[in-house]
PDB file of C-alpha atoms in Angstrom:
ATOM      1  CA  GLY A 100     122.125  94.701 105.809  1.00 68.00           C
ATOM      2  CA  GLN A 101     120.064  97.006 107.686  1.00 77.00           C
ATOM      3  CA  SER A 102     121.301  98.361 111.206  1.00 89.00           C
ATOM      4  CA  LEU A 103     119.847 101.150 113.719  1.00 93.00           C
ATOM      5  CA  GLU A 104     121.042 102.164 116.860  1.00 95.00           C
ATOM      6  CA  GLN A 105     119.424 103.411 120.257  1.00 96.00           C
ATOM      7  CA  PRO A 106     119.650 103.961 123.673  1.00 96.00           C
ATOM      8  CA  SER A 107     119.097 101.786 125.599  1.00 95.00           C
ATOM      9  CA  GLU A 108     117.760 103.265 128.637  1.00 96.00           C
ATOM     10  CA  VAL A 109     116.425 107.154 129.535  1.00 97.00           C
ATOM     11  CA  THR A 110     115.303 108.342 132.394  1.00 97.00           C
ATOM     12  CA  ALA A 111     112.478 111.752 132.770  1.00 97.00           C
ATOM     13  CA  VAL A 112     111.156 113.573 135.048  1.00 97.00           C
ATOM     14  CA  GLU A 113     106.850 114.125 134.969  1.00 97.00           C
ATOM     15  CA  GLY A 114     106.244 116.694 133.106  1.00 97.00           C
ATOM     16  CA  ALA A 115     109.369 116.691 131.366  1.00 97.00           C
ATOM     17  CA  ILE A 116     110.637 116.384 127.621  1.00 97.00           C
ATOM     18  CA  VAL A 117     112.974 113.598 126.126  1.00 97.00           C
ATOM     19  CA  GLN A 118     114.348 113.036 123.179  1.00 98.00           C
ATOM     20  CA  ILE A 119     114.783 109.229 121.915  1.00 98.00           C
ATOM     21  CA  ASN A 120     116.999 109.300 118.826  1.00 97.00           C
ATOM     22  CA  CYS A 121     117.913 106.582 116.373  1.00 97.00           C
ATOM     23  CA  THR A 122     120.660 106.021 113.936  1.00 97.00           C
ATOM     24  CA  TYR A 123     120.600 103.677 110.873  1.00 95.00           C
ATOM     25  CA  GLN A 124     122.366 102.319 108.335  1.00 92.00           C
ATOM     26  CA  THR A 125     120.220 101.048 105.079  1.00 86.00           C
ATOM     27  CA  SER A 126     120.845  99.557 102.035  1.00 81.00           C
ATOM     28  CA  GLY A 127     117.522 101.307 100.643  1.00 85.00           C
ATOM     29  CA  PHE A 128     115.261 103.611 102.576  1.00 88.00           C
ATOM     30  CA  TYR A 129     111.660 104.125 102.021  1.00 88.00           C
ATOM     31  CA  GLY A 130     110.832 105.495 105.685  1.00 93.00           C
ATOM     32  CA  LEU A 131     111.241 106.001 109.581  1.00 96.00           C
ATOM     33  CA  SER A 132     108.163 104.791 112.253  1.00 96.00           C
ATOM     34  CA  TRP A 133     108.334 105.132 116.211  1.00 97.00           C
ATOM     35  CA  TYR A 134     105.798 102.698 117.824  1.00 97.00           C
ATOM     36  CA  GLN A 135     105.626 102.084 121.897  1.00 98.00           C
ATOM     37  CA  GLN A 136     105.670  99.139 123.632  1.00 97.00           C
ATOM     38  CA  HIS A 137     104.123  98.193 127.307  1.00 97.00           C
ATOM     39  CA  ASP A 138     105.480  95.713 129.317  1.00 93.00           C
ATOM     40  CA  GLY A 139     103.863  93.062 128.183  1.00 91.00           C
ATOM     41  CA  GLY A 140     101.640  94.079 125.311  1.00 95.00           C
ATOM     42  CA  ALA A 141     102.378  94.299 121.257  1.00 97.00           C
ATOM     43  CA  PRO A 142     103.746  97.526 119.296  1.00 97.00           C
ATOM     44  CA  THR A 143     101.841 100.423 118.573  1.00 96.00           C
ATOM     45  CA  PHE A 144     102.228 102.342 116.300  1.00 95.00           C
ATOM     46  CA  LEU A 145     103.310 105.999 117.143  1.00 96.00           C
ATOM     47  CA  SER A 146     104.660 107.629 114.085  1.00 95.00           C
ATOM     48  CA  TYR A 147     106.215 107.445 110.764  1.00 94.00           C
ATOM     49  CA  ASN A 148     108.420 110.006 108.674  1.00 95.00           C
ATOM     50  CA  ALA A 149     109.362 109.418 104.889  1.00 93.00           C
ATOM     51  CA  LEU A 150     110.496 113.093 104.012  1.00 94.00           C
ATOM     52  CA  ASP A 151     113.120 115.185 106.355  1.00 96.00           C
ATOM     53  CA  GLY A 152     111.137 117.225 108.576  1.00 96.00           C
ATOM     54  CA  LEU A 153     109.187 117.640 112.129  1.00 96.00           C
ATOM     55  CA  GLU A 154     106.203 115.525 111.905  1.00 94.00           C
ATOM     56  CA  GLU A 155     104.036 115.865 114.966  1.00 94.00           C
ATOM     57  CA  THR A 156     100.713 114.338 117.257  1.00 89.00           C
ATOM     58  CA  GLY A 157      99.897 115.630 120.063  1.00 92.00           C
ATOM     59  CA  ARG A 158     102.353 115.057 122.622  1.00 95.00           C
ATOM     60  CA  PHE A 159     104.762 113.129 120.478  1.00 96.00           C
ATOM     61  CA  SER A 160     106.672 114.420 117.346  1.00 96.00           C
ATOM     62  CA  SER A 161     109.478 112.739 115.245  1.00 97.00           C
ATOM     63  CA  PHE A 162     112.062 114.118 113.333  1.00 98.00           C
ATOM     64  CA  LEU A 163     114.206 112.018 110.396  1.00 97.00           C
ATOM     65  CA  SER A 164     116.984 113.448 108.350  1.00 97.00           C
ATOM     66  CA  ARG A 165     117.724 111.417 105.196  1.00 95.00           C
ATOM     67  CA  SER A 166     121.157 113.176 104.770  1.00 94.00           C
ATOM     68  CA  ASP A 167     122.157 112.100 108.196  1.00 95.00           C
ATOM     69  CA  SER A 168     120.298 108.886 108.794  1.00 95.00           C
ATOM     70  CA  TYR A 169     119.184 109.924 111.607  1.00 96.00           C
ATOM     71  CA  GLY A 170     115.495 110.416 113.280  1.00 97.00           C
ATOM     72  CA  TYR A 171     114.530 111.249 117.104  1.00 98.00           C
ATOM     73  CA  LEU A 172     111.247 110.709 118.747  1.00 98.00           C
ATOM     74  CA  LEU A 173     110.317 113.528 121.421  1.00 98.00           C
ATOM     75  CA  LEU A 174     107.830 113.329 124.526  1.00 97.00           C
ATOM     76  CA  GLN A 175     106.510 116.529 125.677  1.00 97.00           C
ATOM     77  CA  GLU A 176     104.925 116.524 128.881  1.00 97.00           C
ATOM     78  CA  LEU A 177     105.653 113.360 130.794  1.00 97.00           C
ATOM     79  CA  GLN A 178     102.822 111.420 131.765  1.00 97.00           C
ATOM     80  CA  MET A 179     103.693 108.201 134.514  1.00 97.00           C
ATOM     81  CA  LYS A 180     101.818 106.511 131.616  1.00 97.00           C
ATOM     82  CA  ASP A 181     104.538 107.605 128.557  1.00 98.00           C
ATOM     83  CA  SER A 182     106.490 104.857 130.310  1.00 98.00           C
ATOM     84  CA  ALA A 183     107.548 101.320 128.441  1.00 97.00           C
ATOM     85  CA  SER A 184     110.037 101.051 125.277  1.00 97.00           C
ATOM     86  CA  TYR A 185     110.367 102.621 122.558  1.00 98.00           C
ATOM     87  CA  PHE A 186     111.546 101.209 119.016  1.00 97.00           C
ATOM     88  CA  CYS A 187     112.558 102.964 115.934  1.00 97.00           C
ATOM     89  CA  ALA A 188     111.997 100.739 112.741  1.00 96.00           C
ATOM     90  CA  VAL A 189     113.105 101.156 108.906  1.00 95.00           C
ATOM     91  CA  ARG A 190     110.994 100.897 106.373  1.00 92.00           C
ATOM     92  CA  ASP A 191     112.652  99.377 103.339  1.00 87.00           C
ATOM     93  CA  SER A 192     112.362 100.128  99.823  1.00 83.00           C
ATOM     94  CA  GLY A 193     113.004  97.584  98.119  1.00 76.00           C
ATOM     95  CA  GLY A 194     110.050  95.535  96.403  1.00 75.00           C
ATOM     96  CA  TYR A 195     109.653  93.284  99.441  1.00 79.00           C
ATOM     97  CA  GLN A 196     109.372  96.484 101.434  1.00 85.00           C
ATOM     98  CA  LYS A 197     111.832  94.387 104.553  1.00 91.00           C
ATOM     99  CA  VAL A 198     110.795  96.249 107.749  1.00 93.00           C
ATOM    100  CA  THR A 199     113.878  96.250 110.963  1.00 94.00           C
ATOM    101  CA  PHE A 200     113.745  98.040 114.293  1.00 95.00           C
ATOM    102  CA  GLY A 201     115.929  98.562 116.188  1.00 94.00           C
ATOM    103  CA  THR A 202     116.585  97.045 119.881  1.00 93.00           C
ATOM    104  CA  GLY A 203     114.288  99.901 121.805  1.00 96.00           C
ATOM    105  CA  THR A 204     114.674 102.167 124.270  1.00 97.00           C
ATOM    106  CA  LYS A 205     113.412 101.839 128.116  1.00 97.00           C
ATOM    107  CA  LEU A 206     111.773 105.185 129.144  1.00 98.00           C
ATOM    108  CA  GLN A 207     111.256 105.333 132.575  1.00 97.00           C
ATOM    109  CA  VAL A 208     109.372 108.203 134.248  1.00 97.00           C
ATOM    110  CA  ILE A 209     109.435 109.506 137.376  1.00 97.00           C
ATOM    111  CA  PRO A 210     107.342 111.959 139.660  1.00 95.00           C
TER     112      PRO A 210
ATOM    113  CA  ASN B 690      87.227  94.628 112.568  1.00 63.00           C
ATOM    114  CA  ALA B 691      89.861  92.408 114.238  1.00 76.00           C
ATOM    115  CA  GLY B 692      92.296  93.747 112.343  1.00 94.00           C
ATOM    116  CA  VAL B 693      95.810  91.274 112.940  1.00 97.00           C
ATOM    117  CA  THR B 694      94.993  87.692 115.385  1.00 97.00           C
ATOM    118  CA  GLN B 695      97.192  85.479 116.197  1.00 98.00           C
ATOM    119  CA  THR B 696      96.123  81.529 117.535  1.00 97.00           C
ATOM    120  CA  PRO B 697      97.375  80.134 119.894  1.00 97.00           C
ATOM    121  CA  LYS B 698      98.236  83.310 122.514  1.00 97.00           C
ATOM    122  CA  PHE B 699     100.181  80.535 124.869  1.00 97.00           C
ATOM    123  CA  ARG B 700     101.720  77.850 123.890  1.00 97.00           C
ATOM    124  CA  VAL B 701     104.140  75.355 125.949  1.00 97.00           C
ATOM    125  CA  LEU B 702     106.074  72.397 123.607  1.00 97.00           C
ATOM    126  CA  LYS B 703     108.551  69.887 124.010  1.00 97.00           C
ATOM    127  CA  THR B 704     111.389  70.038 122.308  1.00 98.00           C
ATOM    128  CA  GLY B 705     111.225  68.112 118.615  1.00 97.00           C
ATOM    129  CA  GLN B 706     107.919  68.824 118.606  1.00 97.00           C
ATOM    130  CA  SER B 707     106.158  70.650 115.206  1.00 96.00           C
ATOM    131  CA  MET B 708     103.768  73.894 115.738  1.00 96.00           C
ATOM    132  CA  THR B 709     102.146  76.277 113.231  1.00 97.00           C
ATOM    133  CA  LEU B 710     101.665  79.826 114.492  1.00 98.00           C
ATOM    134  CA  LEU B 711      98.556  81.327 112.211  1.00 98.00           C
ATOM    135  CA  CYS B 712      98.381  84.820 111.587  1.00 98.00           C
ATOM    136  CA  ALA B 713      95.319  86.154 109.547  1.00 97.00           C
ATOM    137  CA  GLN B 714      94.564  89.854 108.691  1.00 97.00           C
ATOM    138  CA  ASP B 715      90.773  91.510 107.828  1.00 95.00           C
ATOM    139  CA  MET B 716      92.739  94.539 106.092  1.00 94.00           C
ATOM    140  CA  ASN B 717      93.663  93.172 102.276  1.00 93.00           C
ATOM    141  CA  HIS B 718      96.970  94.381 103.952  1.00 93.00           C
ATOM    142  CA  GLU B 719      99.709  93.402 100.645  1.00 92.00           C
ATOM    143  CA  TYR B 720     102.829  92.551 103.311  1.00 94.00           C
ATOM    144  CA  MET B 721     103.067  90.323 105.893  1.00 96.00           C
ATOM    145  CA  TYR B 722     105.942  90.032 108.204  1.00 97.00           C
ATOM    146  CA  TRP B 723     106.915  87.493 112.155  1.00 98.00           C
ATOM    147  CA  TYR B 724     108.813  88.774 114.831  1.00 98.00           C
ATOM    148  CA  ARG B 725     110.317  87.173 117.529  1.00 98.00           C
ATOM    149  CA  GLN B 726     111.079  89.278 120.876  1.00 97.00           C
ATOM    150  CA  ASP B 727     113.464  87.508 123.539  1.00 94.00           C
ATOM    151  CA  PRO B 728     112.884  89.593 126.903  1.00 86.00           C
ATOM    152  CA  GLY B 729     114.935  93.195 127.036  1.00 79.00           C
ATOM    153  CA  MET B 730     115.524  92.914 123.312  1.00 82.00           C
ATOM    154  CA  GLY B 731     113.985  94.053 120.362  1.00 90.00           C
ATOM    155  CA  LEU B 732     111.988  92.454 117.451  1.00 96.00           C
ATOM    156  CA  ARG B 733     113.916  90.516 114.907  1.00 96.00           C
ATOM    157  CA  LEU B 734     112.689  89.651 111.907  1.00 96.00           C
ATOM    158  CA  ILE B 735     112.377  86.136 111.019  1.00 97.00           C
ATOM    159  CA  HIS B 736     110.346  86.215 107.180  1.00 97.00           C
ATOM    160  CA  TYR B 737     107.692  87.935 105.655  1.00 96.00           C
ATOM    161  CA  SER B 738     105.920  88.346 102.327  1.00 95.00           C
ATOM    162  CA  VAL B 739     104.698  90.627  99.942  1.00 90.00           C
ATOM    163  CA  GLY B 740     101.958  88.733  98.716  1.00 89.00           C
ATOM    164  CA  GLU B 741     100.459  85.272  97.803  1.00 91.00           C
ATOM    165  CA  GLY B 742     103.071  82.786  97.201  1.00 90.00           C
ATOM    166  CA  THR B 743     105.859  84.765  98.029  1.00 93.00           C
ATOM    167  CA  THR B 744     108.291  85.216 101.206  1.00 94.00           C
ATOM    168  CA  ALA B 745     111.897  86.281 102.081  1.00 94.00           C
ATOM    169  CA  LYS B 746     114.207  85.484 105.015  1.00 94.00           C
ATOM    170  CA  GLY B 747     114.705  88.023 107.641  1.00 94.00           C
ATOM    171  CA  GLU B 748     117.294  88.284 110.426  1.00 93.00           C
ATOM    172  CA  VAL B 749     117.052  85.246 111.674  1.00 96.00           C
ATOM    173  CA  PRO B 750     115.105  82.723 109.628  1.00 97.00           C
ATOM    174  CA  ASP B 751     116.738  79.548 110.845  1.00 96.00           C
ATOM    175  CA  GLY B 752     114.889  76.537 112.103  1.00 96.00           C
ATOM    176  CA  TYR B 753     111.548  78.273 111.059  1.00 98.00           C
ATOM    177  CA  ASN B 754     109.385  77.699 107.816  1.00 97.00           C
ATOM    178  CA  VAL B 755     106.619  80.045 105.971  1.00 97.00           C
ATOM    179  CA  SER B 756     103.619  79.976 103.877  1.00 97.00           C
ATOM    180  CA  ARG B 757     101.312  82.116 102.211  1.00 96.00           C
ATOM    181  CA  LEU B 758      98.499  80.491 100.332  1.00 93.00           C
ATOM    182  CA  LYS B 759      95.994  83.229 101.402  1.00 95.00           C
ATOM    183  CA  LYS B 760      96.401  86.570 100.847  1.00 94.00           C
ATOM    184  CA  GLN B 761      94.618  87.208 104.524  1.00 96.00           C
ATOM    185  CA  ASN B 762      96.562  84.858 106.769  1.00 97.00           C
ATOM    186  CA  PHE B 763     100.531  83.726 107.000  1.00 98.00           C
ATOM    187  CA  LEU B 764     101.711  80.646 108.442  1.00 98.00           C
ATOM    188  CA  LEU B 765     105.596  80.047 110.747  1.00 98.00           C
ATOM    189  CA  GLY B 766     105.984  76.808 111.235  1.00 98.00           C
ATOM    190  CA  LEU B 767     109.117  75.504 113.108  1.00 96.00           C
ATOM    191  CA  GLU B 768     109.294  71.651 112.208  1.00 92.00           C
ATOM    192  CA  SER B 769     111.596  70.107 115.593  1.00 96.00           C
ATOM    193  CA  ALA B 770     111.009  73.138 118.170  1.00 96.00           C
ATOM    194  CA  ALA B 771     114.487  73.533 120.400  1.00 97.00           C
ATOM    195  CA  PRO B 772     114.392  75.956 123.631  1.00 97.00           C
ATOM    196  CA  SER B 773     116.302  78.670 121.635  1.00 96.00           C
ATOM    197  CA  GLN B 774     112.739  78.758 121.009  1.00 97.00           C
ATOM    198  CA  THR B 775     111.154  79.905 123.868  1.00 97.00           C
ATOM    199  CA  SER B 776     110.135  83.781 122.285  1.00 98.00           C
ATOM    200  CA  VAL B 777     107.031  85.890 122.380  1.00 98.00           C
ATOM    201  CA  TYR B 778     106.177  86.113 118.289  1.00 98.00           C
ATOM    202  CA  PHE B 779     104.339  88.911 117.278  1.00 98.00           C
ATOM    203  CA  CYS B 780     103.139  88.794 113.380  1.00 98.00           C
ATOM    204  CA  ALA B 781     102.440  92.270 111.028  1.00 97.00           C
ATOM    205  CA  SER B 782     101.319  93.743 108.451  1.00 96.00           C
ATOM    206  CA  ILE B 783     101.594  96.801 106.512  1.00 93.00           C
ATOM    207  CA  ALA B 784      99.722  98.263 103.482  1.00 87.00           C
ATOM    208  CA  GLY B 785     101.308  98.856 100.314  1.00 76.00           C
ATOM    209  CA  GLY B 786     101.977 102.812  99.261  1.00 73.00           C
ATOM    210  CA  ASP B 787     103.372 105.329 101.442  1.00 73.00           C
ATOM    211  CA  THR B 788     102.627 104.406 105.308  1.00 78.00           C
ATOM    212  CA  GLY B 789     104.803 103.467 108.192  1.00 83.00           C
ATOM    213  CA  GLU B 790     102.048 102.166 110.395  1.00 92.00           C
ATOM    214  CA  LEU B 791     102.739  98.283 110.954  1.00 95.00           C
ATOM    215  CA  PHE B 792      99.431  97.064 112.624  1.00 96.00           C
ATOM    216  CA  PHE B 793     100.253  94.336 114.980  1.00 97.00           C
ATOM    217  CA  GLY B 794      98.981  90.737 116.252  1.00 97.00           C
ATOM    218  CA  GLU B 795      98.595  90.837 120.164  1.00 97.00           C
ATOM    219  CA  GLY B 796     101.980  87.859 120.275  1.00 97.00           C
ATOM    220  CA  SER B 797     102.311  84.399 120.847  1.00 98.00           C
ATOM    221  CA  ARG B 798     104.146  83.387 123.667  1.00 97.00           C
ATOM    222  CA  LEU B 799     106.022  80.165 122.892  1.00 97.00           C
ATOM    223  CA  THR B 800     107.745  78.063 125.552  1.00 97.00           C
ATOM    224  CA  VAL B 801     109.946  75.272 124.778  1.00 97.00           C
ATOM    225  CA  LEU B 802     111.065  72.527 127.380  1.00 96.00           C
TER     226      LEU B 802
END
């Protein structure tokens, strides 16, 4: 089976940098994705890593280490609108491409 | 381009009633998924599909059935609704190949009394 662990809550100051970690256990690994979800909304895609290393998309970056079964999402220049829940998700390498989500990290950005 | 569309968006059921949630995508995606999300929790996978006529069970499949008769549609059925199935249901789809982007519908909020 698959399991993913993330911190449940993080608080950070506007303008600062925050890192949200994700460790996973899976029988077959294809890639790690990150999603943002505001209260009452649907998850929206942020970033994806299939290979080791850093992917940068504007203020957001995501890192993956396949050997350590570990990844993180880095948010820079935090804004109040970044207050949301963030989920990591593992895509399985099997034929059915199962996608399993972590329990999410609630980020609160304070002035 | 509508993306992923879920209907209905809201529904109230009585215990024991049945209903079907419809998910439609217009992106020609092979893979489709149904998740449920309970307050303060992550998304739990109910069932998923790799193409027409093929489905698989996720983490929490009990009490639900699915069908994928057409590539663009993925139906989630509740044969006899229970209060424990009160939740927000999200459908999602993804293309094949090396992409990690799941496209989500807006969600369907179901209350079972």
